[in-house]
Tab-separated table of N, CA and C in Angstrom:
chain	number	residue	atom	x	y	z
T	1	MET	N	1.153	-1.217	-0.326
T	1	MET	CA	-0.121	0.456	-0.063
T	1	MET	C	0.874	0.872	0.210
T	2	THR	N	0.524	2.329	-0.826
T	2	THR	CA	0.574	3.312	-0.406
T	2	THR	C	0.009	4.929	0.291
T	3	ASP	N	1.504	5.662	-0.077
T	3	ASP	CA	0.776	6.743	0.730
T	3	ASP	C	0.200	7.751	0.292
T	4	GLN	N	0.949	7.065	-1.216
T	4	GLN	CA	0.385	8.852	-2.012
T	4	GLN	C	-0.834	8.916	-2.631
T	5	LYS	N	-1.563	10.246	-2.938
T	5	LYS	CA	-2.176	10.079	-3.159
T	5	LYS	C	-2.374	10.269	-4.820
T	6	ALA	N	-3.242	8.788	-5.529
T	6	ALA	CA	-3.366	8.804	-7.101
T	6	ALA	C	-4.224	9.450	-7.262
T	7	TYR	N	-4.256	10.284	-8.814
T	7	TYR	CA	-5.057	11.024	-9.320
T	7	TYR	C	-6.668	10.491	-9.667
T	8	ALA	N	-7.557	10.948	-9.568
T	8	ALA	CA	-9.175	10.160	-9.794
T	8	ALA	C	-9.181	10.522	-11.069
T	9	VAL	N	-10.147	10.372	-12.222
T	9	VAL	CA	-9.932	9.838	-13.435
T	9	VAL	C	-11.119	11.341	-13.379
T	10	ASP	N	-11.371	12.161	-12.503
T	10	ASP	CA	-12.103	13.515	-12.434
T	10	ASP	C	-11.383	14.644	-12.421
T	11	ASP	N	-10.658	14.495	-12.076
T	11	ASP	CA	-8.644	15.266	-11.659
T	11	ASP	C	-9.011	15.905	-12.803
T	12	PRO	N	-8.770	17.821	-12.732
T	12	PRO	CA	-8.760	18.409	-14.191
T	12	PRO	C	-7.460	18.023	-14.821
T	13	THR	N	-6.533	17.662	-13.695
T	13	THR	CA	-5.133	17.407	-14.212
T	13	THR	C	-5.333	15.981	-15.585
T	14	VAL	N	-6.008	14.879	-15.355
T	14	VAL	CA	-6.675	14.092	-15.732
T	14	VAL	C	-7.690	14.108	-16.738
T	15	ILE	N	-8.001	15.178	-16.768
T	15	ILE	CA	-9.622	15.252	-17.654
T	15	ILE	C	-8.290	16.444	-19.248
T	16	ARG	N	-7.444	17.698	-19.045
T	16	ARG	CA	-6.966	18.294	-20.049
T	16	ARG	C	-6.114	16.972	-20.785
T	17	LEU	N	-5.659	15.753	-19.662
T	17	LEU	CA	-3.986	14.877	-20.633
T	17	LEU	C	-4.614	14.375	-21.482
T	18	GLY	N	-6.417	13.723	-20.882
T	18	GLY	CA	-7.529	12.924	-21.979
T	18	GLY	C	-7.773	13.879	-23.080
T	19	ARG	N	-8.496	14.720	-22.479
T	19	ARG	CA	-8.963	15.766	-23.903
T	19	ARG	C	-7.160	15.944	-25.351
T	20	PHE	N	-6.048	16.364	-24.834
T	20	PHE	CA	-5.194	16.114	-25.766
T	20	PHE	C	-4.832	14.652	-26.264
T	21	LEU	N	-4.790	13.898	-25.392
T	21	LEU	CA	-4.450	12.452	-25.742
T	21	LEU	C	-5.415	11.873	-27.329
T	22	ARG	N	-6.713	12.130	-26.834
T	22	ARG	CA	-7.610	12.042	-28.227
T	22	ARG	C	-7.337	12.408	-29.154
T	23	ASN	N	-6.595	13.605	-29.544
T	23	ASN	CA	-6.259	14.334	-30.757
T	23	ASN	C	-4.949	14.529	-30.690
T	24	ALA	N	-4.552	14.283	-30.562
T	24	ALA	CA	-2.685	14.502	-29.678
T	24	ALA	C	-1.689	14.189	-30.814
T	25	PRO	N	-1.207	15.447	-31.776
T	25	PRO	CA	-0.293	15.308	-32.642
T	25	PRO	C	0.682	14.551	-32.858
T	26	LEU	N	0.768	13.929	-33.208
T	26	LEU	CA	1.421	12.517	-33.596
T	26	LEU	C	2.942	13.401	-35.158
T	27	LYS	N	3.838	12.957	-34.302
T	27	LYS	CA	5.399	13.202	-36.200
T	27	LYS	C	5.190	12.910	-36.885
T	28	ASN	N	4.429	11.600	-37.250
T	28	ASN	CA	3.945	10.871	-38.771
T	28	ASN	C	3.130	12.303	-39.466
T	29	GLY	N	2.241	13.442	-38.713
T	29	GLY	CA	1.518	13.838	-39.440
T	29	GLY	C	-0.466	13.650	-38.986
T	30	THR	N	-0.362	12.782	-38.123
T	30	THR	CA	-1.898	11.828	-38.393
T	30	THR	C	-1.938	12.409	-36.577
T	31	PRO	N	-3.422	12.354	-36.440
T	31	PRO	CA	-3.934	12.098	-34.616
T	31	PRO	C	-4.086	11.345	-33.793
T	32	ALA	N	-3.647	11.408	-33.123
T	32	ALA	CA	-3.349	9.401	-31.907
T	32	ALA	C	-5.272	8.921	-32.403
T	33	GLN	N	-6.296	9.953	-32.573
T	33	GLN	CA	-7.266	9.700	-32.128
T	33	GLN	C	-7.853	7.998	-31.536
T	34	VAL	N	-7.252	9.207	-30.256
T	34	VAL	CA	-7.710	7.738	-28.495
T	34	VAL	C	-9.020	8.424	-28.289
T	35	PRO	N	-9.993	7.321	-28.078
T	35	PRO	CA	-11.674	7.921	-28.305
T	35	PRO	C	-11.880	7.969	-26.844
T	36	ALA	N	-12.535	9.188	-26.799
T	36	ALA	CA	-13.064	9.367	-25.730
T	36	ALA	C	-13.562	8.367	-25.042
T	37	GLY	N	-13.495	8.274	-23.946
T	37	GLY	CA	-13.766	7.390	-22.479
T	37	GLY	C	-12.118	6.951	-22.047
T	38	ILE	N	-11.526	6.215	-23.393
T	38	ILE	CA	-10.244	5.528	-22.843
T	38	ILE	C	-8.586	6.371	-22.876
T	39	SER	N	-9.077	7.557	-23.674
T	39	SER	CA	-7.975	9.000	-23.645
T	39	SER	C	-8.300	9.021	-22.021
T	40	GLU	N	-9.550	9.643	-21.341
T	40	GLU	CA	-9.039	9.776	-19.744
T	40	GLU	C	-8.464	8.411	-18.872
T	41	LEU	N	-8.994	7.556	-19.293
T	41	LEU	CA	-8.601	6.151	-18.276
T	41	LEU	C	-7.001	6.335	-18.530
T	42	LEU	N	-6.809	6.011	-19.935
T	42	LEU	CA	-4.942	6.597	-20.264
T	42	LEU	C	-4.734	7.384	-19.256
T	43	ALA	N	-4.960	8.667	-19.266
T	43	ALA	CA	-4.726	9.944	-18.831
T	43	ALA	C	-3.948	9.660	-17.395
T	44	GLN	N	-5.280	8.976	-16.813
T	44	GLN	CA	-5.254	8.340	-15.508
T	44	GLN	C	-4.143	7.766	-15.529
T	45	ALA	N	-4.144	6.777	-15.968
T	45	ALA	CA	-3.020	6.142	-15.538
T	45	ALA	C	-1.555	6.680	-15.565
T	46	VAL	N	-2.089	7.180	-16.777
T	46	VAL	CA	-0.501	8.435	-17.032
T	46	VAL	C	-0.171	9.608	-15.660
T	47	CYS	N	-0.989	9.791	-15.671
T	47	CYS	CA	-0.509	11.222	-14.686
T	47	CYS	C	-0.668	9.685	-13.149
T	48	ASN	N	-1.179	8.700	-12.986
T	48	ASN	CA	-0.125	8.071	-11.439
T	48	ASN	C	0.905	7.581	-11.526
T	49	TYR	N	1.202	7.226	-12.740
T	49	TYR	CA	2.781	6.945	-13.245
T	49	TYR	C	3.594	7.653	-13.394
T	50	THR	N	3.512	8.845	-13.186
T	50	THR	CA	4.530	10.027	-13.154
T	50	THR	C	4.803	10.335	-10.980
T	51	GLN	N	2.881	9.443	-10.595
T	51	GLN	CA	3.192	9.508	-8.849
T	51	GLN	C	4.409	8.297	-8.841
T	52	ASN	N	4.933	7.345	-9.731
T	52	ASN	CA	5.194	6.045	-9.825
T	52	ASN	C	4.182	5.012	-8.999
T	53	LEU	N	2.435	5.331	-8.697
T	53	LEU	CA	1.606	4.688	-9.055
T	53	LEU	C	0.593	3.760	-10.105
T	54	VAL	N	0.238	3.057	-9.900
T	54	VAL	CA	-0.559	2.197	-10.988
T	54	VAL	C	-0.969	1.358	-10.331
T	55	TRP	N	-1.994	1.065	-10.981
T	55	TRP	CA	-3.546	0.023	-10.890
T	55	TRP	C	-2.726	-1.108	-10.455
T	56	ASP	N	-3.024	-1.823	-9.439
T	56	ASP	CA	-3.365	-3.287	-9.733
T	56	ASP	C	-4.786	-3.798	-9.291
T	57	HIS	N	-5.324	-4.248	-10.447
T	57	HIS	CA	-6.242	-4.501	-10.902
T	57	HIS	C	-6.924	-5.994	-10.160
T	58	GLU	N	-5.948	-6.793	-10.138
T	58	GLU	CA	-6.746	-8.019	-9.269
T	58	GLU	C	-6.795	-7.843	-7.721
T	59	GLY	N	-5.637	-6.822	-7.220
T	59	GLY	CA	-5.562	-6.388	-5.629
T	59	GLY	C	-7.104	-4.833	-5.659
T	60	GLN	N	-7.172	-4.304	-6.630
T	60	GLN	CA	-8.453	-3.942	-6.328
T	60	GLN	C	-7.713	-2.535	-5.956
T	61	ARG	N	-7.159	-1.604	-5.948
T	61	ARG	CA	-5.586	-1.096	-5.366
T	61	ARG	C	-5.020	-0.223	-6.571
T	62	TYR	N	-3.918	0.887	-5.530
T	62	TYR	CA	-2.875	1.668	-6.465
T	62	TYR	C	-2.244	1.395	-5.519
T	63	VAL	N	-0.826	0.712	-6.668
T	63	VAL	CA	0.551	0.032	-5.578
T	63	VAL	C	1.420	0.794	-6.030
T	64	GLU	N	2.626	1.146	-5.468
T	64	GLU	CA	3.869	1.283	-5.974
T	64	GLU	C	4.314	0.740	-6.640
T	65	LEU	N	4.710	1.887	-8.197
T	65	LEU	CA	5.236	1.072	-9.398
T	65	LEU	C	5.987	-0.041	-9.479
T	66	GLN	N	6.869	0.495	-8.644
T	66	GLN	CA	8.196	-0.689	-8.730
T	66	GLN	C	7.550	-2.305	-8.379
T	67	LYS	N	6.630	-2.244	-7.195
T	67	LYS	CA	6.363	-3.743	-6.545
T	67	LYS	C	4.957	-4.175	-7.975
T	68	TRP	N	4.536	-3.299	-8.810
T	68	TRP	CA	3.577	-3.985	-9.494
T	68	TRP	C	4.855	-4.027	-9.892
T	69	GLU	N	5.652	-3.807	-10.957
T	69	GLU	CA	6.247	-4.902	-11.784
T	69	GLU	C	6.956	-5.683	-11.336
T	70	SER	N	6.948	-6.833	-10.347
T	70	SER	CA	7.753	-6.968	-9.856
T	70	SER	C	6.936	-7.856	-9.319
T	71	LEU	N	5.836	-8.204	-10.086
T	71	LEU	CA	4.635	-9.132	-10.045
T	71	LEU	C	4.937	-10.177	-10.664
T	72	PRO	N	4.993	-10.631	-11.038
T	72	PRO	CA	4.323	-12.090	-12.138
T	72	PRO	C	3.414	-11.411	-13.154
T	73	ASP	N	4.376	-12.226	-14.615
T	73	ASP	CA	2.626	-11.333	-15.520
T	73	ASP	C	2.753	-13.600	-16.363
T	74	LEU	N	1.257	-13.923	-16.788
T	74	LEU	CA	1.670	-15.084	-16.969
T	74	LEU	C	2.848	-15.735	-18.077
T	75	GLU	N	2.925	-15.387	-18.721
T	75	GLU	CA	4.232	-15.606	-19.721
T	75	GLU	C	5.109	-15.659	-18.539
T	76	ASP	N	5.497	-15.675	-17.429
T	76	ASP	CA	6.942	-15.945	-16.349
T	76	ASP	C	6.198	-16.969	-15.676
T	77	VAL	N	5.059	-17.695	-15.951
T	77	VAL	CA	4.574	-19.064	-15.141
T	77	VAL	C	4.509	-19.782	-16.180
T	78	ALA	N	4.920	-21.698	-15.032
T	78	ALA	CA	4.556	-22.704	-15.860
T	78	ALA	C	3.911	-23.334	-14.929
T	79	VAL	N	2.218	-23.520	-15.685
T	79	VAL	CA	1.325	-23.638	-14.957
T	79	VAL	C	0.588	-25.336	-15.268
T	80	GLU	N	0.927	-26.214	-13.730
T	80	GLU	CA	0.551	-27.243	-14.674
T	80	GLU	C	-1.163	-27.719	-13.143
T	81	THR	N	-1.882	-29.044	-14.345
T	81	THR	CA	-2.753	-28.870	-13.427
T	81	THR	C	-2.219	-30.446	-12.549
T	82	ILE	N	-2.675	-30.557	-11.251
T	82	ILE	CA	-2.498	-31.889	-11.239
T	82	ILE	C	-4.308	-33.241	-10.870
T	83	GLY	N	-3.997	-33.944	-10.996
T	83	GLY	CA	-4.252	-35.410	-10.726
T	83	GLY	C	-5.147	-34.889	-11.850
T	84	ASP	N	-7.242	-35.190	-11.524
T	84	ASP	CA	-7.807	-35.157	-12.522
T	84	ASP	C	-9.180	-33.115	-11.930
T	85	ASN	N	-7.984	-32.026	-12.783
T	85	ASN	CA	-8.615	-31.159	-11.697
T	85	ASN	C	-8.732	-30.694	-10.371
T	86	GLU	N	-7.852	-31.311	-9.887
T	86	GLU	CA	-7.964	-31.423	-8.559
T	86	GLU	C	-7.558	-29.855	-7.718
T	87	ALA	N	-6.177	-30.076	-8.308
T	87	ALA	CA	-5.109	-28.536	-7.696
T	87	ALA	C	-4.855	-28.168	-9.373
T	88	VAL	N	-4.631	-26.603	-9.301
T	88	VAL	CA	-3.031	-25.641	-10.402
T	88	VAL	C	-2.292	-25.912	-9.626
T	89	ARG	N	-0.808	-26.181	-9.877
T	89	ARG	CA	0.613	-25.246	-9.546
T	89	ARG	C	0.800	-24.708	-10.791
T	90	MET	N	1.072	-23.649	-9.956
T	90	MET	CA	2.305	-22.695	-10.358
T	90	MET	C	3.068	-22.596	-10.474
T	91	ILE	N	4.714	-22.495	-11.117
T	91	ILE	CA	5.314	-22.198	-10.390
T	91	ILE	C	6.145	-20.434	-11.485
T	92	HIS	N	6.770	-19.838	-10.334
T	92	HIS	CA	7.567	-18.181	-11.249
T	92	HIS	C	8.210	-18.459	-11.658
T	93	ARG	N	8.955	-18.691	-12.888
T	93	ARG	CA	10.584	-18.827	-13.146
T	93	ARG	C	11.353	-18.015	-13.144
T	94	GLY	N	11.162	-16.756	-12.766
T	94	GLY	CA	11.951	-16.265	-12.296
T	94	GLY	C	12.568	-16.219	-10.980
T	95	THR	N	11.957	-16.652	-9.784
T	95	THR	CA	12.044	-16.700	-8.950
T	95	THR	C	12.151	-18.332	-8.269
T	96	GLY	N	11.583	-18.694	-9.539
T	96	GLY	CA	11.387	-20.342	-8.480
T	96	GLY	C	10.401	-20.854	-7.591
T	97	LEU	N	9.658	-19.682	-7.530
T	97	LEU	CA	8.581	-20.242	-5.947
T	97	LEU	C	6.984	-21.006	-6.780
T	98	SER	N	6.740	-20.885	-5.301
T	98	SER	CA	5.736	-21.897	-6.538
T	98	SER	C	4.811	-21.584	-6.024
T	99	ALA	N	3.342	-22.173	-6.610
T	99	ALA	CA	2.069	-22.086	-5.464
T	99	ALA	C	1.158	-23.069	-6.032
T	100	LEU	N	0.613	-23.756	-5.037
T	100	LEU	CA	-0.334	-24.821	-5.227
T	100	LEU	C	-1.587	-24.526	-4.537
T	101	GLY	N	-3.394	-24.192	-5.627
T	101	GLY	CA	-4.441	-23.754	-4.911
T	101	GLY	C	-5.399	-24.671	-5.168
T	102	GLU	N	-6.084	-24.031	-5.590
T	102	GLU	CA	-8.006	-25.802	-5.467
T	102	GLU	C	-7.908	-25.052	-7.148
T	103	ASP	N	-7.954	-24.087	-7.051
T	103	ASP	CA	-8.085	-23.796	-9.083
T	103	ASP	C	-7.018	-23.175	-9.016
T	104	TYR	N	-6.994	-22.004	-10.923
T	104	TYR	CA	-6.235	-21.349	-11.190
T	104	TYR	C	-6.402	-19.896	-10.375
T	105	ASP	N	-7.511	-19.386	-10.271
T	105	ASP	CA	-7.325	-18.557	-9.356
T	105	ASP	C	-6.657	-18.467	-8.304
T	106	ASP	N	-6.791	-19.051	-7.134
T	106	ASP	CA	-6.336	-19.669	-6.199
T	106	ASP	C	-5.398	-19.561	-6.519
T	107	ALA	N	-4.416	-20.701	-7.717
T	107	ALA	CA	-3.273	-20.366	-7.285
T	107	ALA	C	-2.552	-19.624	-7.654
T	108	TRP	N	-2.780	-18.766	-8.912
T	108	TRP	CA	-1.984	-17.352	-9.413
T	108	TRP	C	-2.443	-16.140	-8.594
T	109	LYS	N	-3.389	-16.195	-7.530
T	109	LYS	CA	-4.026	-15.326	-6.706
T	109	LYS	C	-2.545	-15.288	-5.297
T	110	GLN	N	-1.764	-17.289	-4.726
T	110	GLN	CA	-1.319	-17.152	-3.801
T	110	GLN	C	0.462	-16.747	-4.321
T	111	LEU	N	0.358	-17.434	-5.957
T	111	LEU	CA	1.588	-16.786	-6.244
T	111	LEU	C	2.308	-15.533	-6.909
T	112	ARG	N	1.273	-14.340	-7.218
T	112	ARG	CA	1.430	-12.882	-7.108
T	112	ARG	C	1.665	-12.616	-5.417
T	113	GLU	N	1.027	-13.252	-5.093
T	113	GLU	CA	1.579	-12.561	-3.108
T	113	GLU	C	3.245	-12.897	-3.012
T	114	LYS	N	3.537	-14.555	-3.079
T	114	LYS	CA	4.177	-14.754	-2.873
T	114	LYS	C	5.452	-14.543	-3.161
T	115	VAL	N	5.457	-13.799	-4.793
T	115	VAL	CA	6.065	-13.657	-5.439
T	115	VAL	C	6.938	-11.816	-4.878
T	116	ALA	N	5.765	-11.073	-4.499
T	116	ALA	CA	5.318	-9.127	-3.965
T	116	ALA	C	6.329	-9.489	-2.685
T	117	ALA	N	6.523	-10.837	-1.822
T	117	ALA	CA	6.992	-10.597	-0.882
T	117	ALA	C	8.033	-11.019	-0.480
T	118	HIS	N	8.194	-11.513	-2.106
T	118	HIS	CA	9.697	-11.954	-1.578
T	118	HIS	C	10.730	-10.935	-2.524
T	119	ALA	N	9.623	-9.943	-3.606
T	119	ALA	CA	11.016	-8.744	-4.113
T	119	ALA	C	11.373	-7.661	-3.393
């Protein structure tokens, strides 16, 4: 958890950046053409990134960028089913840490917690 205050999607800075991103002039001579709604969410992510904050959708909270970067991606994980779909084992290739869960979601949650604690 972090003590820094995250930018809300309705913050004036986020709104201005979102408006800019919708038609940002690009070096190739075309506008960015980011759809409304998406541009505001992208602007919010960029503004929070400047504060070293990122939204962890699985944890449903903002975390420090460094912690988020240390969390495993699915491409970093070996997944195997144990028995007749009785359990799922995940192994993080980068650290060798593993988790055994009743299902995919349980194993994924446990593995992310282990890797985050290890970082």
